[in-house]
Amino acid sequence: MYTAPSPVSAPLRPHRPHAGGGPYLDPSRGGRARRAEGALPPPSNGRLDLSGPQGARLRTAIAAVHRVCPEFNPVQVLRRGGRSVLLVGTTGRTTAVAKCLLDHSPAWADRFHHEIAAYRAFVRHRPPVRVPRLIAADPDNCTLVMERVPGRVTTPQRHPTEPPPRTDLRSALAAIHRVNAWRPPPGLFDAPLDYAARLARYHELGLLTDRDIGDLQKLLHGIAQAQGRQTQGQFCHGEAVLSNMLFTPSGAALIDWDHAGWYLPGYDLATLWVVVGADAALARRQISQLAQSAGCAARDAFLVNLMLVLTREIRMYETAVQRTMRDPAPAAPGEPGAGAGERQRLLLRRLHDDCALARRAVRAAVGTR
């Protein structure tokens, strides 16, 4: 128990004008953009209903919060899914959010512990962006209480149906840039992603071809040579989707730090590129330009990250579609299966198209080595 004391592109080649603008992740390449609706519905807001089986789970969650933060007064359910619940309430004069894990399986518990560790680290080592202040945490019961950061949510969906406003995109990119440039003290954060193991896993599942593996390994080898050592070279939020950002006139605040750590450069940019969607051609072009601005090694790292993020998203939503086909009952709000049907199939088609685009970019980058 713990209580806080206080508040893309390959090297330049001769220009060949054509409609697509090049094989390196130009969103305009490949004809008309396909509109794919996001698969996640808005979070369910509502009063505290403590009756019935769902009420019993809420009572258990509230009891867990009170063990670590007795002064927390729950007011509203901000979001409730199959694995966690978010409660809005007050602690004295402070508006707070309590996050309680309902699924205590090892994988989800580890993620929750990682998030608690991140907020603990932020007590002494503040990142260069606005983050919620830790109020209390109990790793044993997977309970976390934070201040509620004021701000506007552009979209509650992981894959929004519309491109983000330009002002929000600028704020998001500025916040990501500051996070990626931050250098927390050594040992404070680890590397959440084992690239070699993740590639091997996706290959075994048939999500990556033999040629994909060969190309990505060549890029990883080149990145290691450029860095001079095998290391994860950039601190990243790890889940830089718009639904994890709160926008204010002074900039974007970032929440949900359960994937924070050291990655190959460009992981946050790759995540944002994927979730803004093919309709956000200007946003994708800007993200790609930022990713390649630091040179060939940074460009290659962005492409490796992009392939991994896209493959993960495809696997996640293919699993959700298969689950929906087995059980047509609606999933809990906030889960990938929620709102399944034609929207998910359109999203999957778009993700496969994006993966084909990224695959071509990877092969083009390998061909220049």
Coordinates of C-alpha atoms in Angstrom, one line a residue:
M1 CA 0.0 0.0 0.0
Y2 CA 1.3 3.5 -0.8
T3 CA 0.0 7.0 -0.2
A4 CA 1.6 10.0 -1.9
P5 CA 2.7 12.7 0.5
S6 CA 1.5 15.5 -1.7
P7 CA 0.0 16.9 -4.4
V8 CA 8.2 7.3 -42.5
S9 CA 10.3 7.2 -45.0
A10 CA 13.4 5.6 -46.7
P11 CA 16.4 7.6 -47.9
L12 CA 15.7 10.2 -50.5
R13 CA 15.6 8.9 -54.1
P14 CA 15.1 10.8 -57.4
H15 CA 11.7 12.4 -57.4
R16 CA 9.1 10.5 -59.4
P17 CA 5.9 12.3 -59.5
H18 CA 2.8 10.2 -59.1
A19 CA -0.6 10.3 -57.4
G20 CA 0.6 8.4 -54.3
G21 CA 3.7 10.5 -53.5
G22 CA 5.9 7.5 -52.8
P23 CA 5.8 4.1 -51.1
Y24 CA 6.8 5.4 -47.7
L25 CA 3.5 5.7 -45.9
D26 CA 2.0 8.5 -47.9
P27 CA -1.6 8.2 -46.9
S28 CA -2.8 9.3 -50.3
R29 CA -1.2 6.3 -52.0
G30 CA -3.4 3.4 -53.1
G31 CA -6.5 5.2 -54.3
R32 CA -9.4 6.4 -52.2
A33 CA -9.2 6.3 -48.5
R34 CA -11.7 3.8 -46.9
R35 CA -13.7 5.2 -44.1
A36 CA -13.7 2.7 -41.2
E37 CA -15.6 3.4 -38.1
G38 CA -14.0 2.8 -34.7
A39 CA -14.9 -0.3 -32.9
L40 CA -15.2 1.2 -29.4
P41 CA -18.2 3.1 -28.2
P42 CA -18.0 6.1 -25.8
P43 CA -17.5 5.2 -22.2
S44 CA -20.6 4.7 -20.2
N45 CA -21.2 7.5 -17.7
G46 CA -23.8 7.0 -15.0
R47 CA -24.9 7.2 -11.5
L48 CA -23.8 4.7 -8.9
D49 CA -26.2 1.8 -9.0
L50 CA -25.2 -0.6 -6.3
S51 CA -28.1 -3.1 -6.9
G52 CA -27.8 -6.4 -8.5
P53 CA -24.7 -8.3 -9.6
Q54 CA -23.1 -5.3 -11.2
G55 CA -23.8 -3.3 -8.0
A56 CA -22.0 -6.0 -6.0
R57 CA -18.9 -5.6 -8.1
L58 CA -19.1 -1.8 -7.6
R59 CA -19.4 -2.3 -3.8
T60 CA -16.3 -4.5 -3.9
A61 CA -14.4 -1.9 -5.8
I62 CA -15.5 1.0 -3.5
A63 CA -14.4 -1.1 -0.5
A64 CA -11.0 -1.6 -2.1
V65 CA -10.7 2.2 -2.6
H66 CA -11.7 3.0 0.9
R67 CA -9.0 0.6 2.3
V68 CA -6.3 2.8 0.7
C69 CA -8.1 6.1 0.6
P70 CA -10.9 6.3 3.3
E71 CA -11.8 9.9 2.5
F72 CA -12.8 9.0 -1.1
N73 CA -16.4 9.8 -1.7
P74 CA -17.6 8.1 -4.9
V75 CA -20.1 10.1 -7.1
Q76 CA -20.2 8.6 -10.5
V77 CA -19.1 5.7 -12.7
L78 CA -16.8 7.1 -15.3
R79 CA -16.2 3.8 -17.1
R80 CA -17.0 0.2 -16.4
G81 CA -15.6 -2.7 -18.5
G82 CA -15.1 -6.3 -18.0
R83 CA -11.6 -5.8 -16.5
S84 CA -11.7 -2.5 -14.6
V85 CA -13.9 0.2 -13.3
L86 CA -13.3 4.0 -13.0
L87 CA -15.1 6.0 -10.4
V88 CA -15.2 9.7 -10.1
G89 CA -15.4 11.1 -6.6
T90 CA -13.9 13.6 -4.2
T91 CA -11.1 13.5 -1.6
G92 CA -11.6 16.5 0.5
R93 CA -11.7 19.5 -1.9
T94 CA -10.0 17.5 -4.7
T95 CA -11.9 15.8 -7.5
A96 CA -10.4 12.3 -7.9
V97 CA -10.6 9.2 -10.1
A98 CA -10.3 5.8 -8.6
K99 CA -9.3 2.9 -10.9
C100 CA -9.9 -0.6 -9.7
L101 CA -9.0 -3.8 -11.5
L102 CA -11.7 -6.4 -11.6
D103 CA -9.8 -9.0 -13.6
H104 CA -6.8 -10.1 -11.4
S105 CA -5.3 -12.5 -13.8
P106 CA -1.5 -12.2 -13.8
A107 CA -1.2 -10.4 -17.1
W108 CA -3.6 -7.6 -16.2
A109 CA -2.3 -7.4 -12.6
D110 CA 1.2 -6.9 -14.0
R111 CA 0.0 -4.1 -16.2
F112 CA -1.8 -2.5 -13.2
H113 CA 1.4 -2.8 -11.1
H114 CA 3.3 -1.2 -13.9
E115 CA 0.9 1.8 -14.0
I116 CA 1.1 2.2 -10.2
A117 CA 4.9 2.2 -10.4
A118 CA 4.8 4.9 -13.1
Y119 CA 2.7 7.2 -11.0
R120 CA 4.9 6.6 -8.0
A121 CA 7.9 7.5 -10.1
F122 CA 6.2 10.7 -11.2
V123 CA 5.9 11.9 -7.5
R124 CA 9.6 12.6 -7.4
H125 CA 10.5 12.8 -11.1
R126 CA 7.8 14.9 -12.9
P127 CA 7.6 14.3 -16.7
P128 CA 7.5 17.3 -19.0
V129 CA 3.8 16.9 -19.6
R130 CA 0.7 17.2 -17.4
V131 CA -0.1 13.9 -15.7
P132 CA -2.6 13.1 -12.9
R133 CA -1.1 13.5 -9.4
L134 CA -1.0 10.3 -7.4
I135 CA -3.2 10.3 -4.2
A136 CA -3.0 6.7 -3.1
A137 CA -2.3 3.2 -4.4
D138 CA -2.6 -0.4 -3.3
P139 CA -0.8 -2.8 -5.6
D140 CA -2.0 -5.9 -3.7
N141 CA -5.7 -5.0 -4.4
C142 CA -4.9 -3.3 -7.8
T143 CA -6.4 0.0 -6.7
L144 CA -5.2 3.4 -7.8
V145 CA -6.5 6.8 -6.8
M146 CA -5.5 9.9 -8.7
E147 CA -6.5 13.5 -9.1
R148 CA -9.0 14.1 -12.0
V149 CA -7.2 16.2 -14.5
P150 CA -9.4 18.8 -16.2
G151 CA -9.5 18.7 -19.9
R152 CA -11.5 17.9 -23.0
V153 CA -11.6 14.4 -24.6
T154 CA -11.4 14.6 -28.4
T155 CA -12.8 11.0 -28.7
P156 CA -13.4 8.2 -26.3
Q157 CA -12.8 5.7 -29.2
R158 CA -9.5 4.0 -29.7
H159 CA -10.0 4.3 -33.5
P160 CA -12.0 7.5 -34.0
T161 CA -14.4 7.8 -36.8
E162 CA -13.3 11.3 -37.8
P163 CA -9.8 12.9 -38.1
P164 CA -8.7 14.8 -35.0
P165 CA -9.0 18.6 -35.1
R166 CA -5.7 20.2 -36.2
T167 CA -5.3 22.0 -32.9
D168 CA -5.6 18.7 -31.0
L169 CA -3.2 17.0 -33.3
R170 CA -0.6 19.8 -32.7
S171 CA -1.1 19.5 -28.9
A172 CA -0.8 15.7 -29.1
L173 CA 2.4 15.8 -31.1
A174 CA 3.9 18.4 -28.9
A175 CA 3.1 16.3 -25.8
I176 CA 4.5 13.2 -27.4
H177 CA 7.7 15.1 -28.4
R178 CA 8.3 16.3 -24.9
V179 CA 7.7 12.8 -23.4
N180 CA 10.0 11.2 -26.0
A181 CA 12.8 13.7 -25.3
W182 CA 12.5 13.1 -21.5
R183 CA 15.3 11.2 -19.8
P184 CA 14.1 9.8 -16.5
P185 CA 16.8 8.5 -14.1
P186 CA 18.3 5.1 -15.0
G187 CA 16.4 2.1 -13.5
L188 CA 13.2 4.0 -13.0
F189 CA 11.5 2.4 -16.0
D190 CA 12.1 -0.8 -17.9
A191 CA 11.6 -1.9 -21.5
P192 CA 8.0 -3.2 -21.7
L193 CA 8.4 -4.6 -25.2
D194 CA 10.8 -7.4 -26.2
Y195 CA 11.0 -6.8 -29.9
A196 CA 12.6 -10.2 -30.9
A197 CA 10.1 -12.2 -28.8
R198 CA 7.1 -10.2 -30.1
L199 CA 8.2 -10.7 -33.7
A200 CA 8.7 -14.4 -33.1
R201 CA 5.3 -14.7 -31.5
Y202 CA 3.4 -12.9 -34.3
H203 CA 5.3 -15.1 -36.8
E204 CA 4.2 -18.2 -35.0
L205 CA 0.6 -17.0 -35.1
G206 CA 0.8 -16.5 -38.8
L207 CA 0.4 -12.7 -38.6
L208 CA 3.9 -12.0 -40.1
T209 CA 5.3 -13.8 -43.1
D210 CA 8.8 -15.2 -43.4
R211 CA 9.8 -12.2 -45.5
D212 CA 8.3 -9.8 -43.0
I213 CA 10.5 -11.4 -40.3
G214 CA 13.6 -11.2 -42.5
D215 CA 13.0 -7.6 -43.4
L216 CA 12.3 -6.5 -39.9
Q217 CA 15.3 -8.3 -38.5
K218 CA 17.5 -6.5 -41.1
L219 CA 16.1 -3.2 -40.0
L220 CA 16.7 -4.0 -36.3
H221 CA 20.2 -5.0 -37.1
G222 CA 20.8 -1.7 -38.8
I223 CA 19.3 0.2 -35.9
A224 CA 21.6 -1.6 -33.5
Q225 CA 24.6 -0.8 -35.6
A226 CA 23.6 2.8 -35.8
Q227 CA 23.1 3.0 -32.0
G228 CA 26.3 1.1 -31.3
R229 CA 24.5 -1.1 -28.7
Q230 CA 21.4 -3.1 -28.2
T231 CA 19.2 -0.8 -26.3
Q232 CA 15.7 0.7 -26.2
G233 CA 16.6 4.3 -27.0
Q234 CA 13.5 6.4 -26.3
F235 CA 11.2 6.9 -23.4
C236 CA 7.6 6.5 -24.6
H237 CA 4.1 6.7 -23.1
G238 CA 3.5 3.3 -24.8
E239 CA -0.2 3.8 -25.6
A240 CA -0.4 7.2 -27.3
V241 CA -4.0 7.0 -28.5
L242 CA -6.2 10.1 -28.5
S243 CA -8.5 8.6 -25.9
N244 CA -5.6 8.7 -23.4
M245 CA -5.2 12.5 -23.9
L246 CA -7.0 15.4 -22.3
F247 CA -6.8 18.7 -24.2
T248 CA -6.6 22.1 -22.5
P249 CA -5.7 25.5 -23.8
S250 CA -2.2 25.0 -22.3
G251 CA -1.6 21.7 -24.0
A252 CA -2.4 18.0 -23.7
A253 CA -2.3 15.9 -20.5
L254 CA -1.6 12.2 -20.8
I255 CA -3.2 9.5 -18.7
D256 CA -3.1 5.7 -18.5
W257 CA 0.7 5.1 -18.2
D258 CA 0.5 1.3 -17.9
H259 CA 2.8 0.8 -20.9
A260 CA 5.3 3.5 -20.2
G261 CA 9.0 2.7 -20.6
W262 CA 11.9 2.5 -23.1
Y263 CA 11.2 1.6 -26.7
L264 CA 12.8 1.9 -30.1
P265 CA 12.4 5.5 -31.3
G266 CA 9.1 6.4 -32.8
Y267 CA 6.8 3.9 -30.9
D268 CA 4.4 6.6 -29.8
L269 CA 4.4 8.2 -33.2
A270 CA 3.6 4.8 -34.8
T271 CA 0.7 4.2 -32.4
L272 CA -0.7 7.6 -33.1
W273 CA -0.3 7.1 -36.9
V274 CA -2.3 3.8 -36.7
V275 CA -5.2 5.2 -34.6
V276 CA -5.8 8.5 -36.4
G277 CA -7.0 6.4 -39.4
A278 CA -6.6 6.6 -43.1
D279 CA -9.0 9.5 -43.4
A280 CA -6.5 11.7 -41.5
A281 CA -4.1 11.9 -44.5
L282 CA -2.6 15.2 -43.4
A283 CA -2.1 14.0 -39.8
R284 CA -0.4 10.8 -41.0
R285 CA 1.9 12.7 -43.4
Q286 CA 2.9 15.0 -40.5
I287 CA 3.6 12.1 -38.2
S288 CA 5.7 10.3 -40.9
Q289 CA 7.7 13.4 -41.5
L290 CA 8.4 13.8 -37.8
A291 CA 9.4 10.1 -37.6
Q292 CA 12.0 10.4 -40.4
S293 CA 13.4 13.8 -39.4
A294 CA 16.0 12.3 -37.1
G295 CA 17.6 10.2 -39.9
C296 CA 17.6 6.7 -41.3
A297 CA 17.9 4.8 -38.0
A298 CA 14.9 6.7 -36.5
R299 CA 12.9 6.1 -39.7
D300 CA 13.7 2.3 -39.6
A301 CA 12.7 2.2 -35.9
F302 CA 9.4 3.9 -36.7
L303 CA 8.7 1.3 -39.4
V304 CA 9.5 -1.6 -37.1
N305 CA 7.2 -0.1 -34.5
L306 CA 4.5 0.5 -37.1
M307 CA 4.5 -3.1 -38.2
L308 CA 4.2 -4.3 -34.6
V309 CA 1.5 -1.9 -33.6
L310 CA -0.6 -2.7 -36.7
T311 CA -0.1 -6.4 -36.2
R312 CA -1.2 -6.1 -32.6
E313 CA -4.3 -4.1 -33.6
I314 CA -5.2 -6.7 -36.2
R315 CA -4.9 -9.5 -33.7
M316 CA -6.9 -7.7 -31.1
Y317 CA -9.9 -6.9 -33.4
E318 CA -9.8 -10.2 -35.2
T319 CA -10.2 -11.9 -31.8
A320 CA -13.0 -9.5 -31.0
V321 CA -14.8 -10.3 -34.2
Q322 CA -14.4 -14.0 -33.7
R323 CA -15.8 -13.6 -30.1
T324 CA -18.7 -11.6 -31.4
M325 CA -19.5 -14.3 -34.0
R326 CA -19.5 -16.9 -31.2
D327 CA -21.5 -14.7 -28.8
P328 CA -23.6 -12.0 -30.5
A329 CA -24.4 -10.4 -27.1
P330 CA -22.9 -6.9 -26.8
A331 CA -19.6 -6.7 -24.9
A332 CA -19.0 -4.4 -22.0
P333 CA -18.4 -0.7 -22.9
G334 CA -14.8 0.0 -23.5
E335 CA -13.9 -3.5 -24.6
P336 CA -12.8 -4.3 -28.2
G337 CA -15.9 -6.3 -28.7
A338 CA -18.3 -3.5 -27.9
G339 CA -20.3 -2.3 -30.9
A340 CA -19.0 -5.2 -33.0
G341 CA -20.4 -6.0 -36.4
E342 CA -19.9 -4.1 -39.7
R343 CA -17.9 -1.3 -38.0
Q344 CA -15.4 -3.8 -36.8
R345 CA -15.1 -5.5 -40.1
L346 CA -14.5 -2.1 -41.8
L347 CA -11.9 -1.3 -39.2
L348 CA -10.2 -4.6 -39.8
R349 CA -10.1 -4.1 -43.5
R350 CA -8.5 -0.7 -43.0
L351 CA -5.9 -2.1 -40.6
H352 CA -5.0 -4.8 -43.2
D353 CA -4.7 -2.1 -45.8
D354 CA -2.5 -0.1 -43.5
C355 CA -0.4 -3.1 -42.8
A356 CA 0.1 -3.7 -46.5
L357 CA 1.2 -0.1 -46.8
A358 CA 3.7 -0.4 -44.0
R359 CA 5.0 -3.7 -45.4
R360 CA 5.8 -1.9 -48.7
A361 CA 7.5 0.8 -46.8
V362 CA 9.6 -1.7 -44.8
R363 CA 10.7 -3.5 -48.0
A364 CA 11.6 -0.2 -49.7
A365 CA 13.7 0.8 -46.6
V366 CA 15.4 -2.6 -46.7
G367 CA 16.1 -2.2 -50.4
T368 CA 18.1 1.0 -49.7
R369 CA 20.5 -0.6 -47.3

